[in-house]
GROMACS .gro file of C-alpha atoms in nm:
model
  384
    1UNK     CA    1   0.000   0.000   0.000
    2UNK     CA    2   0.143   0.346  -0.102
    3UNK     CA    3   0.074   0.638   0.181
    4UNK     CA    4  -0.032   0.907   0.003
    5UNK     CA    5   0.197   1.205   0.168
    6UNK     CA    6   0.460   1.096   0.402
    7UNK     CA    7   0.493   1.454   0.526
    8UNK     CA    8   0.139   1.573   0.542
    9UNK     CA    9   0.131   1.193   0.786
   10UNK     CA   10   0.397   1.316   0.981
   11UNK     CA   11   0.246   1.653   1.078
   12UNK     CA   12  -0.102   1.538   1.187
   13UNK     CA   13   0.014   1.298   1.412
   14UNK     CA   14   0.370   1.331   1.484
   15UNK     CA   15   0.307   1.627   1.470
   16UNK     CA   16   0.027   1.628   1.735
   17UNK     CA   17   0.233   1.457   1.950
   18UNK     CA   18   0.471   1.794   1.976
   19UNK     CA   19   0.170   1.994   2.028
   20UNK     CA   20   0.099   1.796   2.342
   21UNK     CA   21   0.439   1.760   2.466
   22UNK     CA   22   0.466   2.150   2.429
   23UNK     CA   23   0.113   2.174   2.652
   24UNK     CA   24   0.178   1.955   2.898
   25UNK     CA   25   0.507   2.059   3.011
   26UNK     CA   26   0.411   1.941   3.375
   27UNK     CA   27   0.392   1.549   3.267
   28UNK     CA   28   0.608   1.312   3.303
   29UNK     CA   29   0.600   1.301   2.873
   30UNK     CA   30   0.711   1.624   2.843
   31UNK     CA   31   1.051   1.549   3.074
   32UNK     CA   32   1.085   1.263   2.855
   33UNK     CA   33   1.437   1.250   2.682
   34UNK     CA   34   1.346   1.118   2.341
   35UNK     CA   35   1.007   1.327   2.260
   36UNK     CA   36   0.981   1.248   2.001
   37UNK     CA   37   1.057   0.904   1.776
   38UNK     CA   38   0.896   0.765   1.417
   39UNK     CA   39   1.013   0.458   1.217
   40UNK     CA   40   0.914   0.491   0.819
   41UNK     CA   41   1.032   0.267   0.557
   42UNK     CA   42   1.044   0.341   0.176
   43UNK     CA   43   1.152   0.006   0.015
   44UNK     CA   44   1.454  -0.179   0.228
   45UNK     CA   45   1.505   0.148   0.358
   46UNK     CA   46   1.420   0.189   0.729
   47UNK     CA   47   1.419   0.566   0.881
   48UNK     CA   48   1.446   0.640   1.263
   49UNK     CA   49   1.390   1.046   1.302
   50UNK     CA   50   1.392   1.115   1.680
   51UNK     CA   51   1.456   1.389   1.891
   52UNK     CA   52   1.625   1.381   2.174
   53UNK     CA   53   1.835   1.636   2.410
   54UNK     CA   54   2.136   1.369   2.422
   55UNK     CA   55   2.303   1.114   2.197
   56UNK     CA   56   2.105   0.811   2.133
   57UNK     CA   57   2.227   0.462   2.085
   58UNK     CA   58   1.993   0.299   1.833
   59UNK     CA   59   1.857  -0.109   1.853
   60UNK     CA   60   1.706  -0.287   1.576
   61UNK     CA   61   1.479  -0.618   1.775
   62UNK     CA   62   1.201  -0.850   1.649
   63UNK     CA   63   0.986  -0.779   1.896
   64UNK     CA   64   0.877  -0.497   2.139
   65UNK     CA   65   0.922  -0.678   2.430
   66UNK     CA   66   1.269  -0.817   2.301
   67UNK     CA   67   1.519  -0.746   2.664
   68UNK     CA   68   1.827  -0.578   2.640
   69UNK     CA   69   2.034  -0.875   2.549
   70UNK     CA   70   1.797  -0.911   2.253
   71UNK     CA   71   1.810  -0.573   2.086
   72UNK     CA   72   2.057  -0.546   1.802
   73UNK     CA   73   2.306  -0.212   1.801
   74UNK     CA   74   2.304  -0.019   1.500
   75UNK     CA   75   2.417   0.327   1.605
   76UNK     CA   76   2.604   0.441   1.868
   77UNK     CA   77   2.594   0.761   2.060
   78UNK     CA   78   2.385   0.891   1.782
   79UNK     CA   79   2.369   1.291   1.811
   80UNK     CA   80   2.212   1.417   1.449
   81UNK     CA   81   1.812   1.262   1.508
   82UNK     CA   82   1.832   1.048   1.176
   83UNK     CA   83   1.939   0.684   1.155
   84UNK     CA   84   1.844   0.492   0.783
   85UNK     CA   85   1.929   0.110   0.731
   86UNK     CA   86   1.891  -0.114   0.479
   87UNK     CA   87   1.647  -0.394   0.617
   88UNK     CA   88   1.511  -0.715   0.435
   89UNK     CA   89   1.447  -0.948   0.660
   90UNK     CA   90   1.077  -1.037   0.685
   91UNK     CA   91   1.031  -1.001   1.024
   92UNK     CA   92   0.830  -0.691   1.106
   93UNK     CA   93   1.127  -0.424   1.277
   94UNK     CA   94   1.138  -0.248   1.625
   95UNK     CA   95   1.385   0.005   1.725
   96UNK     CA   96   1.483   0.062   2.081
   97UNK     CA   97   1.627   0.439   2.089
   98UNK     CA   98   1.779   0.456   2.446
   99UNK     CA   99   1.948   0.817   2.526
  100UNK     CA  100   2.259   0.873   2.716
  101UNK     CA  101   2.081   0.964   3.011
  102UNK     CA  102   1.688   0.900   3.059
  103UNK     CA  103   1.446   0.623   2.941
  104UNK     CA  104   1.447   0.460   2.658
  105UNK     CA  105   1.157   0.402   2.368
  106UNK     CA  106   1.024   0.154   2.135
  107UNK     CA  107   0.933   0.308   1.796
  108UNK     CA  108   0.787   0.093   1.472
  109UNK     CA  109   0.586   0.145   1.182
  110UNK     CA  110   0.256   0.339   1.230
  111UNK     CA  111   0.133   0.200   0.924
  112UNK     CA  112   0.176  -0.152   0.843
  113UNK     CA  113   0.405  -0.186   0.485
  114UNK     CA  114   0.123  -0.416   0.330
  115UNK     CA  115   0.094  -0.419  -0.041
  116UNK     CA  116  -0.301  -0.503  -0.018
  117UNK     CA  117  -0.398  -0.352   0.294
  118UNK     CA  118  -0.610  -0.052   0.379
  119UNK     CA  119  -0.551   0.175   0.616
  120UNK     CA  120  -0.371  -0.134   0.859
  121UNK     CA  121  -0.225   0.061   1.157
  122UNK     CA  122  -0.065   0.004   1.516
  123UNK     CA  123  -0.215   0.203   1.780
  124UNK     CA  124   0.134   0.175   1.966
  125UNK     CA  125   0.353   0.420   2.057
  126UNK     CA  126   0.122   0.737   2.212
  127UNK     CA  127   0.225   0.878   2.424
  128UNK     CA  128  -0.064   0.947   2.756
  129UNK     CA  129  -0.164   1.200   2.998
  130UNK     CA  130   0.048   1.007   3.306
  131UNK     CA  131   0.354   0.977   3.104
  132UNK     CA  132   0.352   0.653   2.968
  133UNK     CA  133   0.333   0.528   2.630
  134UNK     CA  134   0.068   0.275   2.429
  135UNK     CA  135   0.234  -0.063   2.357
  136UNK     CA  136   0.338  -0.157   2.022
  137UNK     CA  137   0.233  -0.481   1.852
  138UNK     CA  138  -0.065  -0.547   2.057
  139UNK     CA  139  -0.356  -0.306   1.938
  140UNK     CA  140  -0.414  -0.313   1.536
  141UNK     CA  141  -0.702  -0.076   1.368
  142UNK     CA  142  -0.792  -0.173   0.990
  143UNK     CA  143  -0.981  -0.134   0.668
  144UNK     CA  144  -1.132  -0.425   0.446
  145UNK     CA  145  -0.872  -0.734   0.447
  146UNK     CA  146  -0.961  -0.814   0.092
  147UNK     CA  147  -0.711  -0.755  -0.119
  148UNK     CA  148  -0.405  -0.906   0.112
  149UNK     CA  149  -0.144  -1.035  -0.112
  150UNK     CA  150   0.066  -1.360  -0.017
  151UNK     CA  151   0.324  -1.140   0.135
  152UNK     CA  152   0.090  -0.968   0.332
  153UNK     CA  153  -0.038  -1.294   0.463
  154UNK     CA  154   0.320  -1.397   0.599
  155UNK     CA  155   0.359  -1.076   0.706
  156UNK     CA  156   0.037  -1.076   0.909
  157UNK     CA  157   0.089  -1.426   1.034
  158UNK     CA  158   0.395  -1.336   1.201
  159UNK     CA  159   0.269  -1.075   1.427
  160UNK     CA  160  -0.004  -1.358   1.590
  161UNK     CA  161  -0.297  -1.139   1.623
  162UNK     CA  162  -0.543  -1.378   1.794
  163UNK     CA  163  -0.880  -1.153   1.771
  164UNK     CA  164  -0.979  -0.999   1.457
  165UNK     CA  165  -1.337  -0.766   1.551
  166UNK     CA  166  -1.480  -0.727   1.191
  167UNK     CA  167  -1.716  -0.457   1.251
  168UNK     CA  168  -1.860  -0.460   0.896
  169UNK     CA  169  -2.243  -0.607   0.815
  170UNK     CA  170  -2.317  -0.930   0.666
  171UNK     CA  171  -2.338  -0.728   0.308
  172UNK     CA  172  -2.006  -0.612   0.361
  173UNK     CA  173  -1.808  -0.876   0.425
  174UNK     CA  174  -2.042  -1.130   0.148
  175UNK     CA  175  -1.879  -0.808  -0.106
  176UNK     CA  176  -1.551  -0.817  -0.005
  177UNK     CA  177  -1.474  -1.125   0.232
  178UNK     CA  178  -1.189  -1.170   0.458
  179UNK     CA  179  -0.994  -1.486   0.484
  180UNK     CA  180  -0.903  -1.467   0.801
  181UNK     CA  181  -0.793  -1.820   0.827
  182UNK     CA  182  -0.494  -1.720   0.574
  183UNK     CA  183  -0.379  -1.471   0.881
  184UNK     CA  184  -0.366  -1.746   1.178
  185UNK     CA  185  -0.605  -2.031   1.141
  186UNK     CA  186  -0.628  -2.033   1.571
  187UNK     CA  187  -0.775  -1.651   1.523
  188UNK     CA  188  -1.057  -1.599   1.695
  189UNK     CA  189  -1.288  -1.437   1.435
  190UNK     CA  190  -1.595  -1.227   1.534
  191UNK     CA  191  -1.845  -1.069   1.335
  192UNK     CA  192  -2.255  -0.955   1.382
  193UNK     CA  193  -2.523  -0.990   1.178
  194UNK     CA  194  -2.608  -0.639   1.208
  195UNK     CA  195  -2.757  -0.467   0.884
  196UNK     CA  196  -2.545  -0.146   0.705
  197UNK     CA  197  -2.640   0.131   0.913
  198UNK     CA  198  -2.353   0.314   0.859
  199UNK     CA  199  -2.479   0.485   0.562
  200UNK     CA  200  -2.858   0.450   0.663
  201UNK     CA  201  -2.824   0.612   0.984
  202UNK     CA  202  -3.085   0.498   1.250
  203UNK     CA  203  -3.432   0.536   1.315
  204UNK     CA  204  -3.581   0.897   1.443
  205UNK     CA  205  -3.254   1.111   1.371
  206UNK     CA  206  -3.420   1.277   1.114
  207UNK     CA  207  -3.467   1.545   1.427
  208UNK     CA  208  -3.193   1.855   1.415
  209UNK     CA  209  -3.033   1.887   1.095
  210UNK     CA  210  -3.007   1.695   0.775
  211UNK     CA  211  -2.882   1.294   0.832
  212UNK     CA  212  -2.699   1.052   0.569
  213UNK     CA  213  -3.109   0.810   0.609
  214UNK     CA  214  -3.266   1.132   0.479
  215UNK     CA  215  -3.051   1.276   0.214
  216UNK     CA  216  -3.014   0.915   0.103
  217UNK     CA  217  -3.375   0.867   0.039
  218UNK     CA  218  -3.410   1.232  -0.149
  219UNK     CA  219  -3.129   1.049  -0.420
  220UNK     CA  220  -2.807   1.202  -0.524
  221UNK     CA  221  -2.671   1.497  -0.295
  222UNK     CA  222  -2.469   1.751  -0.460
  223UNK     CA  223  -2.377   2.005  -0.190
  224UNK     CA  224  -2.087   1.942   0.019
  225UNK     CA  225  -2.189   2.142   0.352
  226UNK     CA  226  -2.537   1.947   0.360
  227UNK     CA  227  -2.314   1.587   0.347
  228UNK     CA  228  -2.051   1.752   0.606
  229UNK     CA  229  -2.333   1.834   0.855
  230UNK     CA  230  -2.503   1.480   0.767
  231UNK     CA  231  -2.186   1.316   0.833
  232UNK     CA  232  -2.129   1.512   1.185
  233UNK     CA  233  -2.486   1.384   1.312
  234UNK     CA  234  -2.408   1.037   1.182
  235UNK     CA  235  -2.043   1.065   1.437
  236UNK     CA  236  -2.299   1.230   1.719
  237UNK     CA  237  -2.556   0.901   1.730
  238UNK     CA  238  -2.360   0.657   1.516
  239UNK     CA  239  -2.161   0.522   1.790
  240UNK     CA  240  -2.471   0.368   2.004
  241UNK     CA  241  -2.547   0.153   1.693
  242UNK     CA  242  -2.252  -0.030   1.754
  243UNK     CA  243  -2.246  -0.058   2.156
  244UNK     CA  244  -2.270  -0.425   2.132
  245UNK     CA  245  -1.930  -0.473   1.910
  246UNK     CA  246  -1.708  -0.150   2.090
  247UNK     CA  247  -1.775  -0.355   2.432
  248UNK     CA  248  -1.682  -0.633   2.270
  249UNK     CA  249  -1.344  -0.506   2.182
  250UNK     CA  250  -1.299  -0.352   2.496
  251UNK     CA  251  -1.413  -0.716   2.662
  252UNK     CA  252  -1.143  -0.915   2.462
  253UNK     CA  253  -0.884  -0.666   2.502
  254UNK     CA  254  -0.961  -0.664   2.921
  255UNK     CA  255  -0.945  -1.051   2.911
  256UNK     CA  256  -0.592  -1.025   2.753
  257UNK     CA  257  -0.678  -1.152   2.386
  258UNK     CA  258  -0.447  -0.945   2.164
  259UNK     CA  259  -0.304  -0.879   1.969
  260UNK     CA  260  -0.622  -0.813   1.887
  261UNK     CA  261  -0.742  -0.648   1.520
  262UNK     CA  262  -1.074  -0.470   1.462
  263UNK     CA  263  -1.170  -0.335   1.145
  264UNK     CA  264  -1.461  -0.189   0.865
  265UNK     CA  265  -1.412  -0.102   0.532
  266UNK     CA  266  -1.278   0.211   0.517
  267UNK     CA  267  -1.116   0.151   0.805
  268UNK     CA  268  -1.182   0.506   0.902
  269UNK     CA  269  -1.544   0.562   1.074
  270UNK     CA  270  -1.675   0.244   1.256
  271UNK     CA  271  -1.260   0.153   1.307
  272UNK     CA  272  -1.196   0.531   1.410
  273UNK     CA  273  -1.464   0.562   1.671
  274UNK     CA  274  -1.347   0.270   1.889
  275UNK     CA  275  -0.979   0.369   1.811
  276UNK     CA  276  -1.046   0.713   1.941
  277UNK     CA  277  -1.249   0.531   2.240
  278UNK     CA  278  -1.003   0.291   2.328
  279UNK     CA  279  -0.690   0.584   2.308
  280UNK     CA  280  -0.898   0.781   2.554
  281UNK     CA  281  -0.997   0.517   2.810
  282UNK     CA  282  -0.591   0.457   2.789
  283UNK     CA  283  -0.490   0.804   2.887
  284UNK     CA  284  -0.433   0.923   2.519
  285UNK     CA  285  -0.520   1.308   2.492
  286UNK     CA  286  -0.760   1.415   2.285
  287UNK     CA  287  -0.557   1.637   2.030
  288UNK     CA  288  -0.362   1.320   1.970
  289UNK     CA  289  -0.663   1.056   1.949
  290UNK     CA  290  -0.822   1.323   1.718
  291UNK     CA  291  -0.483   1.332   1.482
  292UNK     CA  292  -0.457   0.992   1.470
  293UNK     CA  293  -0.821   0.966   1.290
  294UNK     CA  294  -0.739   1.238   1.037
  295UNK     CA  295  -0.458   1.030   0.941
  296UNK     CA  296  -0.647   0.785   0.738
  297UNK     CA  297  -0.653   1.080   0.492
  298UNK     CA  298  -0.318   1.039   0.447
  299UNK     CA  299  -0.293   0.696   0.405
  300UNK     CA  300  -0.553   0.551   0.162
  301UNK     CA  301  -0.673   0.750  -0.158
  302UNK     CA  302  -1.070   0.665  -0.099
  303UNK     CA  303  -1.162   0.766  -0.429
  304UNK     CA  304  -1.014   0.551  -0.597
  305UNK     CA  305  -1.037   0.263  -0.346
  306UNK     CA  306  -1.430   0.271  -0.330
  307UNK     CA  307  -1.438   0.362  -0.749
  308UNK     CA  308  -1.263   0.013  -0.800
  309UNK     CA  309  -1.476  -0.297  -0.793
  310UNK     CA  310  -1.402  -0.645  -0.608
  311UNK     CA  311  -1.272  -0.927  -0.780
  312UNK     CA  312  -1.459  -1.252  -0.754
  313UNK     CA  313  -1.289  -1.560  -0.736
  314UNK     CA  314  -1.360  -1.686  -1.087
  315UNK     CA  315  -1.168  -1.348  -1.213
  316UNK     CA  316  -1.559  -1.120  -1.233
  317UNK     CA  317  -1.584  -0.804  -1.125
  318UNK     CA  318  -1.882  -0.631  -0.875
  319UNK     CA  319  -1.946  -0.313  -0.757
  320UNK     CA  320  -2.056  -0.243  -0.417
  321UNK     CA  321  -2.410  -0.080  -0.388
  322UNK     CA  322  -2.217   0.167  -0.138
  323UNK     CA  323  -1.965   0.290  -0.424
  324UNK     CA  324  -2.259   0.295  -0.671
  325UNK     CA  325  -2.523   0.517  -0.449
  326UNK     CA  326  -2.140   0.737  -0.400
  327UNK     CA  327  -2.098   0.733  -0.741
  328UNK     CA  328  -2.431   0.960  -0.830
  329UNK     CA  329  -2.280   1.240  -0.596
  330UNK     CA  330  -2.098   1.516  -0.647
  331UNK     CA  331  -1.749   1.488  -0.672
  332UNK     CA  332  -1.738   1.734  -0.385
  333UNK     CA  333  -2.045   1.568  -0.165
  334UNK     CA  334  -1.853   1.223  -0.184
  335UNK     CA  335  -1.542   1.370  -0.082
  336UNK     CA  336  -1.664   1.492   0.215
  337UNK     CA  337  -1.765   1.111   0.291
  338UNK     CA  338  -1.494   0.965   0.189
  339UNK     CA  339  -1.279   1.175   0.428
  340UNK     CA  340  -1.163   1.192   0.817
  341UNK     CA  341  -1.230   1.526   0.874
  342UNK     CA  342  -1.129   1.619   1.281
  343UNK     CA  343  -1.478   1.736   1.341
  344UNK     CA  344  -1.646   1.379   1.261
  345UNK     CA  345  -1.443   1.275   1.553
  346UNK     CA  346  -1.495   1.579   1.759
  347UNK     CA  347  -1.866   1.553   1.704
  348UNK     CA  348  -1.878   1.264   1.835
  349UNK     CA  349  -1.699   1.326   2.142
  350UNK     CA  350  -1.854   1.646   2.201
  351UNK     CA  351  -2.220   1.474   2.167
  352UNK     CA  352  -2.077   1.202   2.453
  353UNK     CA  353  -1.965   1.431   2.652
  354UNK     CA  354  -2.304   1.684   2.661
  355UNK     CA  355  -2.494   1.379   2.702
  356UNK     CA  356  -2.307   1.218   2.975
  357UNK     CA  357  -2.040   1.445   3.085
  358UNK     CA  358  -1.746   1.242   2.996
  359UNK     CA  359  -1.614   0.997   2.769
  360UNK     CA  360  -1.563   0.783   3.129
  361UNK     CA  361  -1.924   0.782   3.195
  362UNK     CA  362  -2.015   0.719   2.876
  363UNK     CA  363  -1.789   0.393   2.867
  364UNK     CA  364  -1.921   0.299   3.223
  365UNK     CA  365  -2.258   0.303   3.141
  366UNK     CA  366  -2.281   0.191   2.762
  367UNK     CA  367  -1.976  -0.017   2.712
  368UNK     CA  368  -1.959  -0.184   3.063
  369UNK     CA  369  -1.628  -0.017   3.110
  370UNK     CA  370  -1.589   0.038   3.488
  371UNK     CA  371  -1.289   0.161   3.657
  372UNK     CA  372  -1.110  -0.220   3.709
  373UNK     CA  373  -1.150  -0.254   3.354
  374UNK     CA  374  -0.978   0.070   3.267
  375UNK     CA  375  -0.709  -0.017   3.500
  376UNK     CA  376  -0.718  -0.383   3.346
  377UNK     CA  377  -0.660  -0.219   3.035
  378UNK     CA  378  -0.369   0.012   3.146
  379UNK     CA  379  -0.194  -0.290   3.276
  380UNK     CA  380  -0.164  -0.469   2.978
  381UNK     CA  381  -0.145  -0.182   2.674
  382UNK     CA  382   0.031   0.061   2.874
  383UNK     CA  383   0.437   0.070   2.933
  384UNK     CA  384   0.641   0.272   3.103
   0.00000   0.00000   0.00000
């Protein structure tokens, strides 16, 4: 999979991780002596950019967890923030950047080097509010699965995710299926038999503004604003129609089944509500759980994914009623669907939060997310 601008990537959410390190000078973050770390690869070509106030000594391991004896020196004393190797093996790489004086980090790939994924991420790496950091390797957010190649199948197999979430309906995943068995034939695979309502939106919201149900009854929609503030009410109400598969997520991750993998089709709405919920029950602050959903814009072209139809198994071709109902939109209209705008996300959260006064609450008393499980949760996806 190509990322469509490196740069533009690195400023939303690398970049939103300087804006919070610059706000929240009192943490234990801010004092932290590499602030900043990311791991890209173009080809066999890894990068390491970090910053740090002292020379770094750089590790290549296999695994985040890999102990000291395990981690592989590349650089030494390393004073200039920039480290590229050549790297082939198949493995997926982790770098262990540990400063002359202070704690070290992990750093690896924020988006996963597949050649058929779409928008495959690792939640790893954030940092929180407390001063410690999201795990790498354990928490996965995805689009469709469909069009994994054999590499990407070895390459998935090796990181042993053993829950795979498919948040998608039974339409969905009949258009596109995913063979999850191809991944790790002991994954545990869960999916509902819940109906599309992404698109439809649910019963009685026609109340308080236009709604994706309503303009998608009237036929094709040609003004951009009308989808934007359709799109915002579907993020404000959207998220109860999926209660029963966010708790779900949060219920295997509690129980210690990762790494675990949820995932829609875009990989951007159903996926970037529980991403955004699951980085804020961790201690993630919001500019940076906010960034990291507007980076799916910079990672998939969804034009041209949606525009492209599936390929049966006997070499056909279908078209998804989704990209076909898209497809009589504007060109402007459909963009605004096909994007990650920050204020989906932040419509969501603000609706949570003036209907229940917090994100906490809300997780308490929709999710089943009580305090033990929060702390459950910080236990195992939290280091540092």
């Amino acid at each position: 999979m190509k990322i469509k601008s490196q740069p533009t990537l690195r400023a939303r959410v690398l970049g939103g991780s300087l804006v919070l390190l610059a706000g929240l000078a009192h943490s234990a973050a801010a004092h932290a002596e590499v602030a900043f770390a990311e791991l890209s690869r173009v080809g066999d070509t890894l990068s390491i950019r970090w910053q740090s106030s002292t020379p770094v000594d750089v590790f290549l391991a296999d695994s985040p967890e890999a102990p000291a004896a395990q981690r592989r020196p590349v650089s030494k004393a390393d004073a200039d923030g920039a480290h590229d190797l050549t790297y082939t093996a198949e493995v997926r790489p982790y770098v262990w950047l540990q400063p002359k004086q202070g704690e070290g980090r992990w750093v690896a790939e924020r988006v996963l080097p597949l050649q058929g994924g779409r928008n495959f991420r690792d939640l790893g790496g954030y940092a929180t509010e407390d001063g410690r950091r999201v795990v790498w390797g354990k928490l996965y957010r995805s689009g469709t699965m469909a069009h994994l190649t054999e590499a990407d199948y070895d390459y998935l197999r090796r990181l042993d995710i053993s829950v795979m979430c498919d948040l998608r309906s039974p339409e969905e995943r009949e258009y596109e299926p995913t063979q999850w068995q191809r991944i790790n034939p002991a994954l545990q695979y869960l999916a509902w038999e819940q109906p599309m309502v992404e698109a439809r939106g649910r019963k009685g919201d026609d109340e308080g503004g236009p709604t994706l149900r309503g303009l998608m009854r009237e036929g094709p929609v040609t003004d951009p604003e009308l989808a934007r503030e359709a799109f915002k009410h579907n993020y404000r109400h959207g998220v109860h129609d999926f209660k029963q598969q966010y708790a779900t997520v949060f219920d295997q991750l509690a129980d210690g089944k990762a790494p675990l993998a949820f995932n829609c089709s875009a990989g951007k709405d159903r996926t970037g509500r529980i991403a955004a919920l699951l980085l804020t029950a961790l201690g993630v602050p919001r500019d940076v759980v906010v960034a990291d959903y507007a980076m799916s814009d910079d990672v998939v072209d969804f034009e041209k994914a949606f525009a492209a139809p599936a390929v049966n198994r006997d070499g056909t071709t279908k078209q998804s009623p989704f990209s076909a109902l898209m497809a009589q939109w504007s060109p402007e209209a459909r963009a605004v669907l096909l994007s990650s705008e920050p204020a989906f996300i932040e419509a969501m959260f603000e609706q949570i939060e003036k209907d229940y006064g917090s994100v906490t609450v809300f997780l308490e008393r929709e999710l089943g997310v009580d305090a033990a499980q929060r702390a459950r949760l910080k236990e195992l996806y939290l280091e540092g």
